[in-house]
Amino acid sequence: MKSDFLYPHKAYHGVTTPENLKFDAMLQYFTQRVDYIVGLETNGKLPSVEAFEKIQSLWEQLDNLKKELGIGKSSSNGDQK
């Protein structure tokens, strides 16, 4: 299917919580967008500086979501979320 090729989706294999699923979806979006940006930059369709800025912006969005959702913070018993 064409959409599977253009928008591959990997199954989530971690602890299933709404926060983890939301972060996983954003992480997949991040990787897909970075892949497109790198392709455009490699083929000369996007200047390197602009590609870097776009990827940096995406990274900041991902990092902010991670902090907002509390992903990666240790719980009281020392386990990871």
Tab-separated table of N, CA and C in Angstrom:
chain	number	residue	atom	x	y	z
A	1	MET	N	0.844	-1.169	0.000
A	1	MET	CA	0.000	0.000	0.000
A	1	MET	C	0.896	1.240	0.000
A	2	LYS	N	0.539	2.219	-0.799
A	2	LYS	CA	1.346	3.427	-0.957
A	2	LYS	C	1.524	4.178	0.360
A	3	SER	N	0.469	4.303	1.144
A	3	SER	CA	0.574	5.056	2.395
A	3	SER	C	1.495	4.359	3.396
A	4	ASP	N	1.575	3.029	3.362
A	4	ASP	CA	2.497	2.313	4.240
A	4	ASP	C	3.940	2.615	3.871
A	5	PHE	N	4.202	2.808	2.588
A	5	PHE	CA	5.551	3.140	2.144
A	5	PHE	C	5.919	4.569	2.534
A	6	LEU	N	4.998	5.496	2.320
A	6	LEU	CA	5.274	6.899	2.618
A	6	LEU	C	5.219	7.215	4.105
A	7	TYR	N	4.357	6.531	4.829
A	7	TYR	CA	4.162	6.798	6.249
A	7	TYR	C	4.263	5.502	7.042
A	8	PRO	N	5.459	4.914	7.138
A	8	PRO	CA	5.585	3.658	7.876
A	8	PRO	C	5.255	3.869	9.348
A	9	HIS	N	4.668	2.876	9.953
A	9	HIS	CA	4.282	2.951	11.357
A	9	HIS	C	4.796	1.705	12.055
A	10	LYS	N	5.517	1.896	13.126
A	10	LYS	CA	6.047	0.787	13.909
A	10	LYS	C	5.164	0.591	15.132
A	11	ALA	N	4.977	-0.665	15.521
A	11	ALA	CA	4.184	-0.974	16.704
A	11	ALA	C	4.944	-0.555	17.962
A	12	TYR	N	4.215	-0.107	18.971
A	12	TYR	CA	4.815	0.295	20.240
A	12	TYR	C	5.029	-0.944	21.096
A	13	HIS	N	6.226	-1.078	21.686
A	13	HIS	CA	6.549	-2.269	22.472
A	13	HIS	C	6.842	-1.965	23.936
A	14	GLY	N	6.569	-0.768	24.403
A	14	GLY	CA	6.868	-0.400	25.785
A	14	GLY	C	5.657	-0.572	26.689
A	15	VAL	N	5.766	-0.003	27.885
A	15	VAL	CA	4.656	0.000	28.834
A	15	VAL	C	3.573	0.903	28.255
A	16	THR	N	2.370	0.357	28.117
A	16	THR	CA	1.290	1.080	27.455
A	16	THR	C	0.591	2.022	28.430
A	17	THR	N	0.898	3.294	28.288
A	17	THR	CA	0.203	4.354	29.016
A	17	THR	C	-0.152	5.417	27.988
A	18	PRO	N	-1.150	6.241	28.266
A	18	PRO	CA	-1.482	7.303	27.310
A	18	PRO	C	-0.289	8.218	27.021
A	19	GLU	N	0.507	8.501	28.055
A	19	GLU	CA	1.673	9.370	27.873
A	19	GLU	C	2.703	8.731	26.943
A	20	ASN	N	2.990	7.450	27.166
A	20	ASN	CA	3.974	6.758	26.335
A	20	ASN	C	3.503	6.636	24.894
A	21	LEU	N	2.219	6.368	24.701
A	21	LEU	CA	1.693	6.253	23.339
A	21	LEU	C	1.743	7.593	22.614
A	22	LYS	N	1.414	8.665	23.326
A	22	LYS	CA	1.465	10.001	22.717
A	22	LYS	C	2.901	10.359	22.352
A	23	PHE	N	3.837	10.062	23.250
A	23	PHE	CA	5.240	10.358	22.968
A	23	PHE	C	5.749	9.502	21.814
A	24	ASP	N	5.358	8.239	21.773
A	24	ASP	CA	5.775	7.356	20.680
A	24	ASP	C	5.273	7.881	19.340
A	25	ALA	N	4.029	8.348	19.299
A	25	ALA	CA	3.479	8.901	18.055
A	25	ALA	C	4.269	10.137	17.629
A	26	MET	N	4.606	11.005	18.581
A	26	MET	CA	5.380	12.206	18.257
A	26	MET	C	6.795	11.841	17.827
A	27	LEU	N	7.364	10.813	18.436
A	27	LEU	CA	8.703	10.367	18.057
A	27	LEU	C	8.713	9.844	16.623
A	28	GLN	N	7.676	9.100	16.252
A	28	GLN	CA	7.573	8.618	14.874
A	28	GLN	C	7.390	9.786	13.904
A	29	TYR	N	6.594	10.779	14.289
A	29	TYR	CA	6.422	11.978	13.463
A	29	TYR	C	7.762	12.687	13.299
A	30	PHE	N	8.498	12.818	14.402
A	30	PHE	CA	9.812	13.464	14.373
A	30	PHE	C	10.744	12.755	13.393
A	31	THR	N	10.842	11.445	13.500
A	31	THR	CA	11.764	10.708	12.626
A	31	THR	C	11.351	10.808	11.165
A	32	GLN	N	10.054	10.786	10.908
A	32	GLN	CA	9.567	10.906	9.528
A	32	GLN	C	9.917	12.278	8.954
A	33	ARG	N	9.685	13.325	9.721
A	33	ARG	CA	9.978	14.681	9.251
A	33	ARG	C	11.483	14.883	9.047
A	34	VAL	N	12.294	14.382	9.969
A	34	VAL	CA	13.746	14.501	9.824
A	34	VAL	C	14.201	13.786	8.559
A	35	ASP	N	13.631	12.623	8.295
A	35	ASP	CA	13.979	11.874	7.083
A	35	ASP	C	13.684	12.705	5.832
A	36	TYR	N	12.522	13.343	5.790
A	36	TYR	CA	12.168	14.200	4.645
A	36	TYR	C	13.119	15.393	4.523
A	37	ILE	N	13.394	16.043	5.655
A	37	ILE	CA	14.266	17.219	5.645
A	37	ILE	C	15.665	16.843	5.163
A	38	VAL	N	16.189	15.737	5.659
A	38	VAL	CA	17.520	15.287	5.242
A	38	VAL	C	17.535	14.977	3.750
A	39	GLY	N	16.473	14.351	3.256
A	39	GLY	CA	16.387	14.063	1.825
A	39	GLY	C	16.386	15.327	0.987
A	40	LEU	N	15.624	16.318	1.412
A	40	LEU	CA	15.584	17.592	0.689
A	40	LEU	C	16.935	18.297	0.724
A	41	GLU	N	17.583	18.262	1.876
A	41	GLU	CA	18.892	18.916	2.002
A	41	GLU	C	19.938	18.186	1.162
A	42	THR	N	19.918	16.872	1.188
A	42	THR	CA	20.879	16.077	0.426
A	42	THR	C	20.750	16.321	-1.070
A	43	ASN	N	19.527	16.509	-1.536
A	43	ASN	CA	19.285	16.728	-2.963
A	43	ASN	C	19.362	18.200	-3.368
A	44	GLY	N	19.777	19.057	-2.457
A	44	GLY	CA	19.971	20.463	-2.786
A	44	GLY	C	18.699	21.283	-2.848
A	45	LYS	N	17.596	20.750	-2.363
A	45	LYS	CA	16.319	21.472	-2.394
A	45	LYS	C	16.109	22.343	-1.157
A	46	LEU	N	16.960	22.155	-0.150
A	46	LEU	CA	16.827	22.891	1.102
A	46	LEU	C	18.235	23.235	1.595
A	47	PRO	N	18.490	24.508	1.895
A	47	PRO	CA	19.818	24.886	2.395
A	47	PRO	C	20.119	24.194	3.730
A	48	SER	N	21.379	23.906	3.965
A	48	SER	CA	21.795	23.206	5.186
A	48	SER	C	21.367	23.936	6.452
A	49	VAL	N	21.500	25.249	6.453
A	49	VAL	CA	21.134	26.036	7.638
A	49	VAL	C	19.640	25.905	7.919
A	50	GLU	N	18.833	25.979	6.875
A	50	GLU	CA	17.380	25.848	7.045
A	50	GLU	C	17.016	24.443	7.511
A	51	ALA	N	17.680	23.434	6.968
A	51	ALA	CA	17.434	22.050	7.394
A	51	ALA	C	17.760	21.901	8.877
A	52	PHE	N	18.895	22.438	9.292
A	52	PHE	CA	19.290	22.379	10.700
A	52	PHE	C	18.255	23.059	11.578
A	53	GLU	N	17.798	24.237	11.187
A	53	GLU	CA	16.815	24.980	11.977
A	53	GLU	C	15.505	24.214	12.097
A	54	LYS	N	15.071	23.593	11.016
A	54	LYS	CA	13.828	22.820	11.043
A	54	LYS	C	13.962	21.610	11.967
A	55	ILE	N	15.094	20.916	11.876
A	55	ILE	CA	15.310	19.750	12.733
A	55	ILE	C	15.431	20.178	14.188
A	56	GLN	N	16.106	21.281	14.439
A	56	GLN	CA	16.234	21.791	15.799
A	56	GLN	C	14.860	22.140	16.380
A	57	SER	N	14.010	22.750	15.582
A	57	SER	CA	12.660	23.087	16.029
A	57	SER	C	11.856	21.829	16.360
A	58	LEU	N	11.960	20.826	15.500
A	58	LEU	CA	11.265	19.559	15.761
A	58	LEU	C	11.780	18.913	17.047
A	59	TRP	N	13.100	18.957	17.250
A	59	TRP	CA	13.698	18.383	18.454
A	59	TRP	C	13.184	19.098	19.705
A	60	GLU	N	13.094	20.426	19.649
A	60	GLU	CA	12.596	21.190	20.789
A	60	GLU	C	11.146	20.832	21.095
A	61	GLN	N	10.327	20.636	20.061
A	61	GLN	CA	8.940	20.221	20.265
A	61	GLN	C	8.893	18.863	20.953
A	62	LEU	N	9.732	17.938	20.492
A	62	LEU	CA	9.773	16.597	21.072
A	62	LEU	C	10.247	16.657	22.522
A	63	ASP	N	11.274	17.430	22.786
A	63	ASP	CA	11.805	17.569	24.136
A	63	ASP	C	10.776	18.198	25.069
A	64	ASN	N	10.066	19.221	24.598
A	64	ASN	CA	9.024	19.854	25.410
A	64	ASN	C	7.905	18.879	25.731
A	65	LEU	N	7.509	18.065	24.750
A	65	LEU	CA	6.461	17.077	24.993
A	65	LEU	C	6.933	16.051	26.014
A	66	LYS	N	8.176	15.621	25.893
A	66	LYS	CA	8.737	14.657	26.847
A	66	LYS	C	8.659	15.209	28.263
A	67	LYS	N	9.049	16.463	28.442
A	67	LYS	CA	9.001	17.092	29.762
A	67	LYS	C	7.563	17.243	30.242
A	68	GLU	N	6.676	17.660	29.339
A	68	GLU	CA	5.263	17.855	29.678
A	68	GLU	C	4.621	16.551	30.143
A	69	LEU	N	4.966	15.448	29.480
A	69	LEU	CA	4.377	14.151	29.807
A	69	LEU	C	5.092	13.448	30.954
A	70	GLY	N	6.253	13.951	31.338
A	70	GLY	CA	7.013	13.318	32.417
A	70	GLY	C	7.668	12.017	31.993
A	71	ILE	N	7.960	11.882	30.720
A	71	ILE	CA	8.591	10.669	30.205
A	71	ILE	C	10.057	10.651	30.638
A	72	GLY	N	10.508	9.493	31.155
A	72	GLY	CA	11.907	9.333	31.520
A	72	GLY	C	12.240	9.749	32.940
A	73	LYS	N	11.282	10.284	33.666
A	73	LYS	CA	11.535	10.643	35.059
A	73	LYS	C	11.433	9.388	35.909
A	74	SER	N	12.281	9.290	36.908
A	74	SER	CA	12.241	8.140	37.811
A	74	SER	C	11.024	8.251	38.713
A	75	SER	N	10.360	7.117	38.918
A	75	SER	CA	9.243	7.093	39.860
A	75	SER	C	9.802	6.838	41.258
A	76	SER	N	8.958	6.819	42.272
A	76	SER	CA	9.408	6.685	43.653
A	76	SER	C	10.119	5.364	43.925
A	77	ASN	N	9.799	4.299	43.169
A	77	ASN	CA	10.450	3.011	43.388
A	77	ASN	C	11.655	2.815	42.478
A	78	GLY	N	12.054	3.843	41.748
A	78	GLY	CA	13.253	3.766	40.928
A	78	GLY	C	13.038	3.232	39.530
A	79	ASP	N	11.822	2.843	39.183
A	79	ASP	CA	11.537	2.340	37.837
A	79	ASP	C	11.399	3.502	36.878
A	80	GLN	N	11.653	3.238	35.599
A	80	GLN	CA	11.439	4.239	34.561
A	80	GLN	C	9.996	4.165	34.106
A	81	LYS	N	9.436	5.288	33.723
A	81	LYS	CA	8.080	5.316	33.161
A	81	LYS	C	8.091	4.756	31.783
